[in-house]
Amino acid sequence: MASIKPFRALRPQPQLAKQVASRPYDVLNSAEAKIEAQGNPSSFLHITKSEIDLPDGIDIHAQEVYEQAKSNLDAFIKREVLFQESKECYYIYQLIMHGRKQTGLVCVSSIDDYEHDIIKKHEFTRPEKELDRINHIKTSGAQTGNVFLAYRNNTKVDELIEKWKESKSPVYDFIADDEIQHTIWIVNDSDVCDQITALFTNEIPCTYIADGHHRAASAAKVRQALGEQSGPAADYFLTTLFPSNQLAILDYNRIVKDLNGLTPASFLVALEKDFTVKLVGEKAFKPSELHHFGLFIEGNWYQLIAKPGTYTNDPIGVLDVTILQNRILDNILSIKDPRTDIRVEFVGGIRGLGELEKKVNSGDFAAAFSLYPVTIDQLFDISDSGNVMPPKSTWFEPKLRDGLLTHLIGE
């Protein structure tokens, strides 16, 4: 069963919450982070993307960058931009995007659960990305990045959280520049905290990593690396748990730089072996059901429908990202490993289909593919089966902001 606990969050003064809150470190590059933090000395990007305070061109994985993150974090605490909670609490984090609401429980989850697959995974991690987070956590003494976990919704948990929201005032409530509303309540009643802990211990058999595989893996490896120097706080990592019935997964689309020597006309002919190909025209085509794909090439959109026999019904084989990879990227374009092949790139659905058109029309890419999103049930099925999804299969929105709640492991 799921083992979670409240924690003493490092968090911003209420009047500074909007200035501190920043987009996750892994959704923007150094140049974008520098622009976003410009003129805002309280932006948490000074901690999560601390290279912005160092000379241009510095290796973002240099130890100097992690030392700068630690220095900036200490400065935020000294300036009282951030302070640590006096007692262990749970936190309720509600996001509203385009009128759709989702509410999660911010807590720390057991690293033992992660290592024993009570926290289930669906992606492989990359060593270089793990090492970056390991060095950041070890040097700063803080888990600044939140791991987004999902669980099969439970009525008792829902009722307890909603009752607290209705009866208490939030400590933070603001609308970010991207028009997403962020609202956080502190659950500081010890009896209620005990009820929450017991509910997860007794009624939630497992949780699933939705977003944050590298952050979770890094937290586990930091504990291992610390060895006897590891304190009790390092046995847990920062997580936000969302019930499955409130989550939305967006499409994660693909663009390719070339057609592997084929002309657009011969590429379309090659597709007809495994797909029914239909010209749509200039209007963007967004698939509305499984096994339907959009293709944008030479200014036109096409609808592709996978023919029977081109996929299997096992948890991995049935995924549209698998069909696209096996039948098009691999068979026709010779893109064997999308993790490492520079001829393919990924575009999150939050950017819209217009971004796919823009990329292709620029001349830098030959074609784009729009996909139907993976469902949360598919994610659960794959995680339960012990399999992993192809890379870049899911895009969750809205995303949690960094800096609002941080877990210190050096306590």
PDB file of N, CA, C and O in Angstrom, residues 3-50:
ATOM      1  N   SER A   3       2.750   4.506   0.872  1.00  0.00           N
ATOM      2  CA  SER A   3       3.260   5.123   2.089  1.00  0.00           C
ATOM      3  C   SER A   3       3.616   6.575   1.804  1.00  0.00           C
ATOM      4  O   SER A   3       4.572   6.870   1.076  1.00  0.00           O
ATOM      5  N   ILE A   4       2.822   7.490   2.363  1.00  0.00           N
ATOM      6  CA  ILE A   4       3.077   8.924   2.207  1.00  0.00           C
ATOM      7  C   ILE A   4       3.099   9.569   3.578  1.00  0.00           C
ATOM      8  O   ILE A   4       2.641   8.989   4.566  1.00  0.00           O
ATOM      9  N   LYS A   5       3.620  10.779   3.661  1.00  0.00           N
ATOM     10  CA  LYS A   5       3.627  11.495   4.928  1.00  0.00           C
ATOM     11  C   LYS A   5       3.644  13.001   4.687  1.00  0.00           C
ATOM     12  O   LYS A   5       4.064  13.458   3.618  1.00  0.00           O
ATOM     13  N   PRO A   6       3.194  13.766   5.675  1.00  0.00           N
ATOM     14  CA  PRO A   6       3.310  15.226   5.580  1.00  0.00           C
ATOM     15  C   PRO A   6       4.768  15.639   5.756  1.00  0.00           C
ATOM     16  O   PRO A   6       5.616  14.842   6.176  1.00  0.00           O
ATOM     17  N   PHE A   7       5.075  16.884   5.432  1.00  0.00           N
ATOM     18  CA  PHE A   7       6.458  17.354   5.531  1.00  0.00           C
ATOM     19  C   PHE A   7       6.483  18.849   5.816  1.00  0.00           C
ATOM     20  O   PHE A   7       5.472  19.552   5.658  1.00  0.00           O
ATOM     21  N   ARG A   8       7.637  19.326   6.241  1.00  0.00           N
ATOM     22  CA  ARG A   8       7.839  20.748   6.531  1.00  0.00           C
ATOM     23  C   ARG A   8       8.333  21.425   5.259  1.00  0.00           C
ATOM     24  O   ARG A   8       9.531  21.486   4.990  1.00  0.00           O
ATOM     25  N   ALA A   9       7.426  21.937   4.491  1.00  0.00           N
ATOM     26  CA  ALA A   9       7.778  22.528   3.200  1.00  0.00           C
ATOM     27  C   ALA A   9       8.556  23.825   3.372  1.00  0.00           C
ATOM     28  O   ALA A   9       8.307  24.609   4.293  1.00  0.00           O
ATOM     29  N   LEU A  10       9.506  24.014   2.474  1.00  0.00           N
ATOM     30  CA  LEU A  10      10.122  25.333   2.288  1.00  0.00           C
ATOM     31  C   LEU A  10       9.260  26.040   1.259  1.00  0.00           C
ATOM     32  O   LEU A  10       9.056  25.520   0.150  1.00  0.00           O
ATOM     33  N   ARG A  11       8.724  27.198   1.623  1.00  0.00           N
ATOM     34  CA  ARG A  11       7.765  27.835   0.727  1.00  0.00           C
ATOM     35  C   ARG A  11       7.871  29.364   0.789  1.00  0.00           C
ATOM     36  O   ARG A  11       8.465  29.923   1.720  1.00  0.00           O
ATOM     37  N   PRO A  12       7.298  30.061  -0.203  1.00  0.00           N
ATOM     38  CA  PRO A  12       7.429  31.527  -0.247  1.00  0.00           C
ATOM     39  C   PRO A  12       6.449  32.250   0.675  1.00  0.00           C
ATOM     40  O   PRO A  12       5.394  31.710   1.044  1.00  0.00           O
ATOM     41  N   GLN A  13       6.833  33.454   1.038  1.00  0.00           N
ATOM     42  CA  GLN A  13       5.886  34.337   1.709  1.00  0.00           C
ATOM     43  C   GLN A  13       4.676  34.523   0.785  1.00  0.00           C
ATOM     44  O   GLN A  13       4.835  34.621  -0.440  1.00  0.00           O
ATOM     45  N   PRO A  14       3.459  34.547   1.338  1.00  0.00           N
ATOM     46  CA  PRO A  14       2.260  34.605   0.488  1.00  0.00           C
ATOM     47  C   PRO A  14       2.285  35.721  -0.543  1.00  0.00           C
ATOM     48  O   PRO A  14       1.872  35.530  -1.691  1.00  0.00           O
ATOM     49  N   GLN A  15       2.788  36.888  -0.174  1.00  0.00           N
ATOM     50  CA  GLN A  15       2.783  38.022  -1.102  1.00  0.00           C
ATOM     51  C   GLN A  15       3.784  37.850  -2.237  1.00  0.00           C
ATOM     52  O   GLN A  15       3.731  38.577  -3.236  1.00  0.00           O
ATOM     53  N   LEU A  16       4.690  36.877  -2.114  1.00  0.00           N
ATOM     54  CA  LEU A  16       5.714  36.661  -3.132  1.00  0.00           C
ATOM     55  C   LEU A  16       5.470  35.402  -3.955  1.00  0.00           C
ATOM     56  O   LEU A  16       6.279  35.078  -4.842  1.00  0.00           O
ATOM     57  N   ALA A  17       4.380  34.694  -3.684  1.00  0.00           N
ATOM     58  CA  ALA A  17       4.165  33.386  -4.311  1.00  0.00           C
ATOM     59  C   ALA A  17       4.187  33.447  -5.832  1.00  0.00           C
ATOM     60  O   ALA A  17       4.835  32.618  -6.493  1.00  0.00           O
ATOM     61  N   LYS A  18       3.510  34.418  -6.406  1.00  0.00           N
ATOM     62  CA  LYS A  18       3.448  34.500  -7.861  1.00  0.00           C
ATOM     63  C   LYS A  18       4.807  34.800  -8.459  1.00  0.00           C
ATOM     64  O   LYS A  18       5.171  34.250  -9.515  1.00  0.00           O
ATOM     65  N   GLN A  19       5.609  35.656  -7.790  1.00  0.00           N
ATOM     66  CA  GLN A  19       6.936  35.975  -8.306  1.00  0.00           C
ATOM     67  C   GLN A  19       7.875  34.781  -8.199  1.00  0.00           C
ATOM     68  O   GLN A  19       8.728  34.561  -9.059  1.00  0.00           O
ATOM     69  N   VAL A  20       7.755  34.009  -7.136  1.00  0.00           N
ATOM     70  CA  VAL A  20       8.636  32.858  -6.931  1.00  0.00           C
ATOM     71  C   VAL A  20       8.289  31.728  -7.888  1.00  0.00           C
ATOM     72  O   VAL A  20       9.177  31.112  -8.500  1.00  0.00           O
ATOM     73  N   ALA A  21       7.008  31.423  -8.026  1.00  0.00           N
ATOM     74  CA  ALA A  21       6.563  30.254  -8.796  1.00  0.00           C
ATOM     75  C   ALA A  21       7.105  30.298 -10.220  1.00  0.00           C
ATOM     76  O   ALA A  21       6.975  31.302 -10.919  1.00  0.00           O
ATOM     77  N   SER A  22       7.702  29.197 -10.648  1.00  0.00           N
ATOM     78  CA  SER A  22       8.274  29.153 -11.990  1.00  0.00           C
ATOM     79  C   SER A  22       7.905  27.855 -12.685  1.00  0.00           C
ATOM     80  O   SER A  22       7.571  26.861 -12.043  1.00  0.00           O
ATOM     81  N   ARG A  23       7.995  27.900 -13.989  1.00  0.00           N
ATOM     82  CA  ARG A  23       7.731  26.685 -14.760  1.00  0.00           C
ATOM     83  C   ARG A  23       8.776  25.629 -14.441  1.00  0.00           C
ATOM     84  O   ARG A  23       9.906  25.957 -14.071  1.00  0.00           O
ATOM     85  N   PRO A  24       8.445  24.343 -14.593  1.00  0.00           N
ATOM     86  CA  PRO A  24       9.413  23.287 -14.291  1.00  0.00           C
ATOM     87  C   PRO A  24      10.706  23.468 -15.077  1.00  0.00           C
ATOM     88  O   PRO A  24      10.698  23.922 -16.224  1.00  0.00           O
ATOM     89  N   TYR A  25      11.807  23.082 -14.449  1.00  0.00           N
ATOM     90  CA  TYR A  25      13.140  23.306 -15.029  1.00  0.00           C
ATOM     91  C   TYR A  25      13.306  22.630 -16.378  1.00  0.00           C
ATOM     92  O   TYR A  25      14.113  23.071 -17.204  1.00  0.00           O
ATOM     93  N   ASP A  26      12.556  21.545 -16.628  1.00  0.00           N
ATOM     94  CA  ASP A  26      12.795  20.757 -17.840  1.00  0.00           C
ATOM     95  C   ASP A  26      11.870  21.112 -19.000  1.00  0.00           C
ATOM     96  O   ASP A  26      11.848  20.410 -20.004  1.00  0.00           O
ATOM     97  N   VAL A  27      11.123  22.203 -18.887  1.00  0.00           N
ATOM     98  CA  VAL A  27      10.264  22.598 -20.005  1.00  0.00           C
ATOM     99  C   VAL A  27      10.765  23.863 -20.699  1.00  0.00           C
ATOM    100  O   VAL A  27      10.116  24.364 -21.608  1.00  0.00           O
ATOM    101  N   LEU A  28      11.918  24.367 -20.255  1.00  0.00           N
ATOM    102  CA  LEU A  28      12.476  25.535 -20.924  1.00  0.00           C
ATOM    103  C   LEU A  28      14.002  25.448 -20.863  1.00  0.00           C
ATOM    104  O   LEU A  28      14.572  24.859 -19.942  1.00  0.00           O
ATOM    105  N   ASN A  29      14.632  26.020 -21.886  1.00  0.00           N
ATOM    106  CA  ASN A  29      16.098  25.979 -21.940  1.00  0.00           C
ATOM    107  C   ASN A  29      16.676  27.182 -21.185  1.00  0.00           C
ATOM    108  O   ASN A  29      15.946  28.039 -20.665  1.00  0.00           O
ATOM    109  N   SER A  30      18.007  27.252 -21.168  1.00  0.00           N
ATOM    110  CA  SER A  30      18.676  28.298 -20.385  1.00  0.00           C
ATOM    111  C   SER A  30      18.332  29.689 -20.882  1.00  0.00           C
ATOM    112  O   SER A  30      18.098  30.615 -20.085  1.00  0.00           O
ATOM    113  N   ALA A  31      18.293  29.870 -22.210  1.00  0.00           N
ATOM    114  CA  ALA A  31      17.992  31.189 -22.770  1.00  0.00           C
ATOM    115  C   ALA A  31      16.567  31.616 -22.419  1.00  0.00           C
ATOM    116  O   ALA A  31      16.328  32.780 -22.052  1.00  0.00           O
ATOM    117  N   GLU A  32      15.625  30.677 -22.522  1.00  0.00           N
ATOM    118  CA  GLU A  32      14.236  30.985 -22.178  1.00  0.00           C
ATOM    119  C   GLU A  32      14.109  31.304 -20.696  1.00  0.00           C
ATOM    120  O   GLU A  32      13.372  32.218 -20.300  1.00  0.00           O
ATOM    121  N   ALA A  33      14.828  30.549 -19.860  1.00  0.00           N
ATOM    122  CA  ALA A  33      14.771  30.785 -18.417  1.00  0.00           C
ATOM    123  C   ALA A  33      15.322  32.168 -18.068  1.00  0.00           C
ATOM    124  O   ALA A  33      14.783  32.868 -17.199  1.00  0.00           O
ATOM    125  N   LYS A  34      16.397  32.557 -18.745  1.00  0.00           N
ATOM    126  CA  LYS A  34      17.003  33.860 -18.458  1.00  0.00           C
ATOM    127  C   LYS A  34      16.039  34.992 -18.782  1.00  0.00           C
ATOM    128  O   LYS A  34      15.910  35.964 -18.023  1.00  0.00           O
ATOM    129  N   ILE A  35      15.336  34.863 -19.896  1.00  0.00           N
ATOM    130  CA  ILE A  35      14.344  35.878 -20.280  1.00  0.00           C
ATOM    131  C   ILE A  35      13.188  35.888 -19.284  1.00  0.00           C
ATOM    132  O   ILE A  35      12.730  36.945 -18.846  1.00  0.00           O
ATOM    133  N   GLU A  36      12.736  34.696 -18.897  1.00  0.00           N
ATOM    134  CA  GLU A  36      11.580  34.593 -18.013  1.00  0.00           C
ATOM    135  C   GLU A  36      11.874  35.164 -16.621  1.00  0.00           C
ATOM    136  O   GLU A  36      10.991  35.725 -15.973  1.00  0.00           O
ATOM    137  N   ALA A  37      13.114  35.007 -16.163  1.00  0.00           N
ATOM    138  CA  ALA A  37      13.472  35.481 -14.826  1.00  0.00           C
ATOM    139  C   ALA A  37      13.977  36.915 -14.809  1.00  0.00           C
ATOM    140  O   ALA A  37      14.202  37.481 -13.735  1.00  0.00           O
ATOM    141  N   GLN A  38      14.127  37.509 -15.990  1.00  0.00           N
ATOM    142  CA  GLN A  38      14.690  38.862 -16.079  1.00  0.00           C
ATOM    143  C   GLN A  38      13.865  39.853 -15.268  1.00  0.00           C
ATOM    144  O   GLN A  38      12.639  39.916 -15.391  1.00  0.00           O
ATOM    145  N   GLY A  39      14.524  40.611 -14.432  1.00  0.00           N
ATOM    146  CA  GLY A  39      13.839  41.620 -13.636  1.00  0.00           C
ATOM    147  C   GLY A  39      13.076  41.066 -12.454  1.00  0.00           C
ATOM    148  O   GLY A  39      12.361  41.812 -11.775  1.00  0.00           O
ATOM    149  N   ASN A  40      13.225  39.769 -12.182  1.00  0.00           N
ATOM    150  CA  ASN A  40      12.509  39.140 -11.071  1.00  0.00           C
ATOM    151  C   ASN A  40      13.507  38.377 -10.195  1.00  0.00           C
ATOM    152  O   ASN A  40      13.735  37.182 -10.392  1.00  0.00           O
ATOM    153  N   PRO A  41      14.095  39.037  -9.218  1.00  0.00           N
ATOM    154  CA  PRO A  41      15.091  38.379  -8.365  1.00  0.00           C
ATOM    155  C   PRO A  41      14.499  37.279  -7.489  1.00  0.00           C
ATOM    156  O   PRO A  41      15.257  36.502  -6.889  1.00  0.00           O
ATOM    157  N   SER A  42      13.180  37.193  -7.412  1.00  0.00           N
ATOM    158  CA  SER A  42      12.533  36.167  -6.592  1.00  0.00           C
ATOM    159  C   SER A  42      12.112  34.934  -7.388  1.00  0.00           C
ATOM    160  O   SER A  42      11.566  33.993  -6.815  1.00  0.00           O
ATOM    161  N   SER A  43      12.366  34.932  -8.694  1.00  0.00           N
ATOM    162  CA  SER A  43      11.989  33.774  -9.501  1.00  0.00           C
ATOM    163  C   SER A  43      12.763  32.535  -9.056  1.00  0.00           C
ATOM    164  O   SER A  43      13.989  32.569  -8.901  1.00  0.00           O
ATOM    165  N   PHE A  44      12.062  31.425  -8.884  1.00  0.00           N
ATOM    166  CA  PHE A  44      12.704  30.175  -8.469  1.00  0.00           C
ATOM    167  C   PHE A  44      13.618  29.621  -9.551  1.00  0.00           C
ATOM    168  O   PHE A  44      14.402  28.707  -9.302  1.00  0.00           O
ATOM    169  N   LEU A  45      13.544  30.182 -10.758  1.00  0.00           N
ATOM    170  CA  LEU A  45      14.463  29.779 -11.822  1.00  0.00           C
ATOM    171  C   LEU A  45      15.915  30.072 -11.437  1.00  0.00           C
ATOM    172  O   LEU A  45      16.831  29.431 -11.963  1.00  0.00           O
ATOM    173  N   HIS A  46      16.144  31.003 -10.529  1.00  0.00           N
ATOM    174  CA  HIS A  46      17.504  31.268 -10.070  1.00  0.00           C
ATOM    175  C   HIS A  46      18.069  30.063  -9.317  1.00  0.00           C
ATOM    176  O   HIS A  46      19.287  29.946  -9.152  1.00  0.00           O
ATOM    177  N   ILE A  47      17.182  29.170  -8.891  1.00  0.00           N
ATOM    178  CA  ILE A  47      17.607  27.954  -8.182  1.00  0.00           C
ATOM    179  C   ILE A  47      17.561  26.740  -9.099  1.00  0.00           C
ATOM    180  O   ILE A  47      18.491  25.934  -9.122  1.00  0.00           O
ATOM    181  N   THR A  48      16.499  26.606  -9.881  1.00  0.00           N
ATOM    182  CA  THR A  48      16.373  25.419 -10.733  1.00  0.00           C
ATOM    183  C   THR A  48      17.137  25.538 -12.043  1.00  0.00           C
ATOM    184  O   THR A  48      17.500  24.529 -12.649  1.00  0.00           O
ATOM    185  N   LYS A  49      17.369  26.764 -12.502  1.00  0.00           N
ATOM    186  CA  LYS A  49      18.148  27.009 -13.726  1.00  0.00           C
ATOM    187  C   LYS A  49      19.225  28.039 -13.403  1.00  0.00           C
ATOM    188  O   LYS A  49      19.327  29.086 -14.039  1.00  0.00           O
ATOM    189  N   SER A  50      20.047  27.730 -12.412  1.00  0.00           N
ATOM    190  CA  SER A  50      20.967  28.718 -11.843  1.00  0.00           C
ATOM    191  C   SER A  50      22.057  29.170 -12.803  1.00  0.00           C
ATOM    192  O   SER A  50      22.740  30.169 -12.545  1.00  0.00           O
TER     193      SER A  50
END
